PDB file of C-alpha atoms in Angstrom:
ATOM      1  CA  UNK A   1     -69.113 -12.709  -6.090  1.00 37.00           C
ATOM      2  CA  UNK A   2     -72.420 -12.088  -6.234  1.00 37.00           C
ATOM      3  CA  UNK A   3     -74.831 -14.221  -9.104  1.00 39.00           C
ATOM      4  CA  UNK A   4     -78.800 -13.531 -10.115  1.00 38.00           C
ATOM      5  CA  UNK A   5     -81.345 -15.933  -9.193  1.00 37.00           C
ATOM      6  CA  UNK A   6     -81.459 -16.945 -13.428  1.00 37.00           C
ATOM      7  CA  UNK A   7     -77.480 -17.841 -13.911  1.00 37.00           C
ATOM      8  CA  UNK A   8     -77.476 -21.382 -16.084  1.00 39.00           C
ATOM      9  CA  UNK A   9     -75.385 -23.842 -15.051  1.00 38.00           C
ATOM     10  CA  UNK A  10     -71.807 -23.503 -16.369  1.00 41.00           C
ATOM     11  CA  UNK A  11     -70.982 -26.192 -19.258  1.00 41.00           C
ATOM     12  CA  UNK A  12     -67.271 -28.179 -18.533  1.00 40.00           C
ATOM     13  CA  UNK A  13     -65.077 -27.398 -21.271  1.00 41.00           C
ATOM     14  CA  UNK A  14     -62.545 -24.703 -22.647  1.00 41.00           C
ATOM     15  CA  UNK A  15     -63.130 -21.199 -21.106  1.00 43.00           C
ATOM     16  CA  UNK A  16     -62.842 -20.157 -24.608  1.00 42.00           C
ATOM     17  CA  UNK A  17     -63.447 -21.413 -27.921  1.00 46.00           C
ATOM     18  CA  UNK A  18     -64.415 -24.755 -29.847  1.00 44.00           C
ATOM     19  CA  UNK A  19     -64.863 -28.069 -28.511  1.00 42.00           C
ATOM     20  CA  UNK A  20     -61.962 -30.195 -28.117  1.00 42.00           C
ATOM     21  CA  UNK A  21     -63.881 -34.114 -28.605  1.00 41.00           C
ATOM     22  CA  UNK A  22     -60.385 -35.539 -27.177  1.00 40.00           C
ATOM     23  CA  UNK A  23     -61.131 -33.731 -23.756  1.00 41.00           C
ATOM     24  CA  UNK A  24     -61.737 -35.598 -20.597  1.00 39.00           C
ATOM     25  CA  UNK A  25     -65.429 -35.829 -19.697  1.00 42.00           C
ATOM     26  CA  UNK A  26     -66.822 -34.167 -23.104  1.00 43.00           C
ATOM     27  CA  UNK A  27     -69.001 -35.986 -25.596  1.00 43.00           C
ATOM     28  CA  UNK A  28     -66.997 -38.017 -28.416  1.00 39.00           C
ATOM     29  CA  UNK A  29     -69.787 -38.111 -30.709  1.00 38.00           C
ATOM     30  CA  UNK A  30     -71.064 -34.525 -30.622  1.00 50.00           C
ATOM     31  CA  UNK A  31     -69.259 -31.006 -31.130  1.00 77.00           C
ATOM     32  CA  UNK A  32     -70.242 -28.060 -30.049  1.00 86.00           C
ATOM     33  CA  UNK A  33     -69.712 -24.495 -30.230  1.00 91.00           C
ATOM     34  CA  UNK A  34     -68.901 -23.090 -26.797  1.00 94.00           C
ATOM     35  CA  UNK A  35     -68.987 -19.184 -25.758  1.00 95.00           C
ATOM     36  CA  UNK A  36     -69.025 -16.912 -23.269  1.00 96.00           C
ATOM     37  CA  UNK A  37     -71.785 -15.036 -21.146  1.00 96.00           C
ATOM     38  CA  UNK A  38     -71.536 -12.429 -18.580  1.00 96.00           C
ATOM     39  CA  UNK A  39     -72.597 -12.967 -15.230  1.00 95.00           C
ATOM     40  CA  UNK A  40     -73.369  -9.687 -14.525  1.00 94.00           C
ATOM     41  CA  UNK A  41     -75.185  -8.310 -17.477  1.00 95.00           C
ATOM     42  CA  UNK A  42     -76.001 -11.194 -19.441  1.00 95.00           C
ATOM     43  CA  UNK A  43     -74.466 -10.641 -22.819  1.00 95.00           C
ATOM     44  CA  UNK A  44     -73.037 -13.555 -24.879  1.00 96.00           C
ATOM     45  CA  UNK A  45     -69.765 -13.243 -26.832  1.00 95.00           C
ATOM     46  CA  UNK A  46     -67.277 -15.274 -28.932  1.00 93.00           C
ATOM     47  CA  UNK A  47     -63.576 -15.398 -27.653  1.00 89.00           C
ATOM     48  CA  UNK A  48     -63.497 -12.765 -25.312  1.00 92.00           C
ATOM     49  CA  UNK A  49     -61.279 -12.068 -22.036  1.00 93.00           C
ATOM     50  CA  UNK A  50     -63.887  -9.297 -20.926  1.00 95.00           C
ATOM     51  CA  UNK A  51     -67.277  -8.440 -21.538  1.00 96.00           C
ATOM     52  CA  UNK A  52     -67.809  -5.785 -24.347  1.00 94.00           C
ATOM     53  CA  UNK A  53     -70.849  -4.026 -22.402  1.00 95.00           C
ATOM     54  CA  UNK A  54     -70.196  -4.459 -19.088  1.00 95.00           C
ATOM     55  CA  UNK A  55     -66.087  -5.131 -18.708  1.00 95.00           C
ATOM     56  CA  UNK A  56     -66.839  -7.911 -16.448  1.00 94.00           C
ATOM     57  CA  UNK A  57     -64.434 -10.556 -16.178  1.00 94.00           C
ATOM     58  CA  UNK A  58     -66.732 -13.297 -14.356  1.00 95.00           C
ATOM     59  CA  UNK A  59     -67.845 -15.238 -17.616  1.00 96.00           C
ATOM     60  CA  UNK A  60     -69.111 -18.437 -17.687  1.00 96.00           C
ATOM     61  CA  UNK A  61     -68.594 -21.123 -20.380  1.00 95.00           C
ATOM     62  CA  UNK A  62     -71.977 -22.287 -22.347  1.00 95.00           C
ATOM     63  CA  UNK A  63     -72.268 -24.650 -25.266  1.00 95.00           C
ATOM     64  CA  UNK A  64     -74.600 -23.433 -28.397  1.00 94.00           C
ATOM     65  CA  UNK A  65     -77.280 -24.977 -29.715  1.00 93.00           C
ATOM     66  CA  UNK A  66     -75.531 -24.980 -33.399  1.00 93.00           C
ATOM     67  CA  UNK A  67     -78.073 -23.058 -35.018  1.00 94.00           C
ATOM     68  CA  UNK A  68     -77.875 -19.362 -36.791  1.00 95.00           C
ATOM     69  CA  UNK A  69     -78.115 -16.999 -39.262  1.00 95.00           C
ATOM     70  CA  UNK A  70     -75.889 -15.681 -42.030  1.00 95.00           C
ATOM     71  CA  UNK A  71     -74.845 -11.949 -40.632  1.00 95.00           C
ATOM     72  CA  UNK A  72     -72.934 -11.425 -43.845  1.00 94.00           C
ATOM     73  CA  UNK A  73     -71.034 -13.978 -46.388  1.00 92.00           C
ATOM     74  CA  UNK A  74     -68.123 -13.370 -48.764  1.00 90.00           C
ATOM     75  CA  UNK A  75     -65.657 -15.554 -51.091  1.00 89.00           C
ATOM     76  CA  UNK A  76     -62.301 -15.337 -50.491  1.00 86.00           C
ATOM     77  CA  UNK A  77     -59.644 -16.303 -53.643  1.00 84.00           C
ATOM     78  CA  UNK A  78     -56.391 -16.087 -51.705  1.00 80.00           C
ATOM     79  CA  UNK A  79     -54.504 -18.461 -49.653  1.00 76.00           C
ATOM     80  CA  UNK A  80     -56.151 -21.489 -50.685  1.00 72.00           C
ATOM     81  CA  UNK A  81     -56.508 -23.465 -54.030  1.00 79.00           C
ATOM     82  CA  UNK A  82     -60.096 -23.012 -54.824  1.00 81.00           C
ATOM     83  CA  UNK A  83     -62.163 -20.315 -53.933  1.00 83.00           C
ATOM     84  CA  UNK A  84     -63.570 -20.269 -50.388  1.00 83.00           C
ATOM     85  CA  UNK A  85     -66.791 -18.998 -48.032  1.00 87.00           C
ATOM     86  CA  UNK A  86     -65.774 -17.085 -45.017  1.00 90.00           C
ATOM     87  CA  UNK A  87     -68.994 -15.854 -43.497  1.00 94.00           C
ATOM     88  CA  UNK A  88     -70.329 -14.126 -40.146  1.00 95.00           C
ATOM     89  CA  UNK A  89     -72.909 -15.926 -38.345  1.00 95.00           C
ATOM     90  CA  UNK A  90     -75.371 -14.520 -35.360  1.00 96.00           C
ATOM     91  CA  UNK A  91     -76.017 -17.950 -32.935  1.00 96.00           C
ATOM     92  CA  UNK A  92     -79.456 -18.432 -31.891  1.00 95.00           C
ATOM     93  CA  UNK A  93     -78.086 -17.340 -28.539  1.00 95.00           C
ATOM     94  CA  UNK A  94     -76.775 -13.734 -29.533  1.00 94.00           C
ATOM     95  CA  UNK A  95     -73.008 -13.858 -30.120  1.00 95.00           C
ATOM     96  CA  UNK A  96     -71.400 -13.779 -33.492  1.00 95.00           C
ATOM     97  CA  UNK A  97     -68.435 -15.829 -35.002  1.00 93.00           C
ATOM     98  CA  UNK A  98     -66.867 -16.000 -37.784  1.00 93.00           C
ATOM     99  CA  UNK A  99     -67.045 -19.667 -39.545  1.00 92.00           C
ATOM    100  CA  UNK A 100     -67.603 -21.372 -43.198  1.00 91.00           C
ATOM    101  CA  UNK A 101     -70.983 -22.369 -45.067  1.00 92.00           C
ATOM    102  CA  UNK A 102     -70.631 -25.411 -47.150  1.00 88.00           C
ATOM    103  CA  UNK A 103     -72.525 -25.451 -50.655  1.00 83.00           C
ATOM    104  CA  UNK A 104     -72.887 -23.740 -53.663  1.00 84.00           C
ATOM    105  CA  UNK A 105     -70.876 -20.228 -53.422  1.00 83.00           C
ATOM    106  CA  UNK A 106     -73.457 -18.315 -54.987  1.00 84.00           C
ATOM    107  CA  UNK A 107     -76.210 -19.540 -53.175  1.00 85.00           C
ATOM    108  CA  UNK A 108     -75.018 -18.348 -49.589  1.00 90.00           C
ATOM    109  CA  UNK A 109     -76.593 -15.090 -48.617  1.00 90.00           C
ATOM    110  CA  UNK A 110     -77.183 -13.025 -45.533  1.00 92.00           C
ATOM    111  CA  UNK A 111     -80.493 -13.908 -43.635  1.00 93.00           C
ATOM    112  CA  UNK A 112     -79.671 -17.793 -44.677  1.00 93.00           C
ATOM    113  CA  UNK A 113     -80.597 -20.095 -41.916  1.00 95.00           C
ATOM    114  CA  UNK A 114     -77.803 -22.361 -40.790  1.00 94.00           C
ATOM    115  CA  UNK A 115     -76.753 -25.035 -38.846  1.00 94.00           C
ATOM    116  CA  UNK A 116     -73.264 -26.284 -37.098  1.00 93.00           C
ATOM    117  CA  UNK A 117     -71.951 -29.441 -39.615  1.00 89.00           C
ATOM    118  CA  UNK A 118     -68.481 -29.655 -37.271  1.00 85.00           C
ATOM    119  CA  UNK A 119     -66.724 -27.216 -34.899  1.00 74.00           C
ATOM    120  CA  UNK A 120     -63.601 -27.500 -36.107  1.00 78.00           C
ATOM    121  CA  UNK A 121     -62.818 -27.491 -39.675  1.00 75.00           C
ATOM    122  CA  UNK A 122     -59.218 -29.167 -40.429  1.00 72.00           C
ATOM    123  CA  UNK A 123     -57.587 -26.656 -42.516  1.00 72.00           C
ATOM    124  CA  UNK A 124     -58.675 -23.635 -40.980  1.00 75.00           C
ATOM    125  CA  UNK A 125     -59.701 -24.599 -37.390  1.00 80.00           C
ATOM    126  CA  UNK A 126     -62.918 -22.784 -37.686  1.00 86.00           C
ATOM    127  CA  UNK A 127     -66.580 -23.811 -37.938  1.00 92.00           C
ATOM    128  CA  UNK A 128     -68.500 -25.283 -40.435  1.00 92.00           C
ATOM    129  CA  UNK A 129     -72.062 -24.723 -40.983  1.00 93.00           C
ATOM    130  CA  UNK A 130     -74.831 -25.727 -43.424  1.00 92.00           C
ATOM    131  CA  UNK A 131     -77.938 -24.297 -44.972  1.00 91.00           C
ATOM    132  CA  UNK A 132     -81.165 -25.674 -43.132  1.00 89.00           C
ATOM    133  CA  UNK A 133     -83.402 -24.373 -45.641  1.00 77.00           C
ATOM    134  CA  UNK A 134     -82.042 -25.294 -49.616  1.00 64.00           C
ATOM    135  CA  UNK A 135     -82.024 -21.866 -51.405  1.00 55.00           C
ATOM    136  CA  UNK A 136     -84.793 -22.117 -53.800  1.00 57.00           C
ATOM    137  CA  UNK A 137     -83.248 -18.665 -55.046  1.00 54.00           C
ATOM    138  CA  UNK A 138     -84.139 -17.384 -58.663  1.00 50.00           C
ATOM    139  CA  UNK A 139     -81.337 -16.028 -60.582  1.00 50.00           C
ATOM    140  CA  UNK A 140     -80.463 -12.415 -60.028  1.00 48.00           C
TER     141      UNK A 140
END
């Protein structure tokens, strides 16, 4: 196996997925987002067995800063109660996942800055972010 002279250090934790704060030698205070990035080309991805550019299988685990940008939001009516935000979020670091924006329905929109509130939501076992900046938003 043969690595480039810039290869980060690999992060101890799942190979894929969210943080687990019950895990052995892992942070109980913090979560964290963890993904995936190719060790041949570079590209980072979300729950992957291969690489999507490349198809290299030598991918080591990194954990995310926690910080994004909407991609694109939507509100979803079924399945649940109340109406929900299911939205696509590009990481700081290049991959996109799929996770939930908490506040006002309405107010969530796609270039909306965002940042990780808990890796693991209870119901739905995906992330939850939060507006950094408040959306001072006029009504449209």
């Amino acid at each position: 196996m043969y690595h480039s002279g810039n290869v980060a250090q690999q992060v101890a934790g799942p190979a894929t997925g969210l943080l687990d704060p019950g895990v052995k030698g892992q942070t109980q205070d913090t979560e964290a987002v963890f993904y995936q990035r190719c060790t041949w080309c570079g590209t980072a991805m979300y729950h992957r067995v291969l690489c999507p550019v490349c198809r290299g299988s030598d991918l080591r685990t990194e954990r995310s800063e926690g910080t994004g940008t909407v991609r694109h939001s939507t509100v979803v009516h079924r399945n649940t109660p109340a109406a929900r935000n299911v939205s696509l979020i590009e990481m700081a670091e290049g991959f996109v996942l799929r996770g939930r924006v908490t506040g006002p329905l309405i107010g969530i929109h796609s270039g909306d800055r965002v940042r990780l509130s808990t890796a693991k939501d209870p119901v739905r076992g995906e992330p939850v972010f939060q507006l950094v900046d408040e959306p001072y938003r006029a009504w449209t």
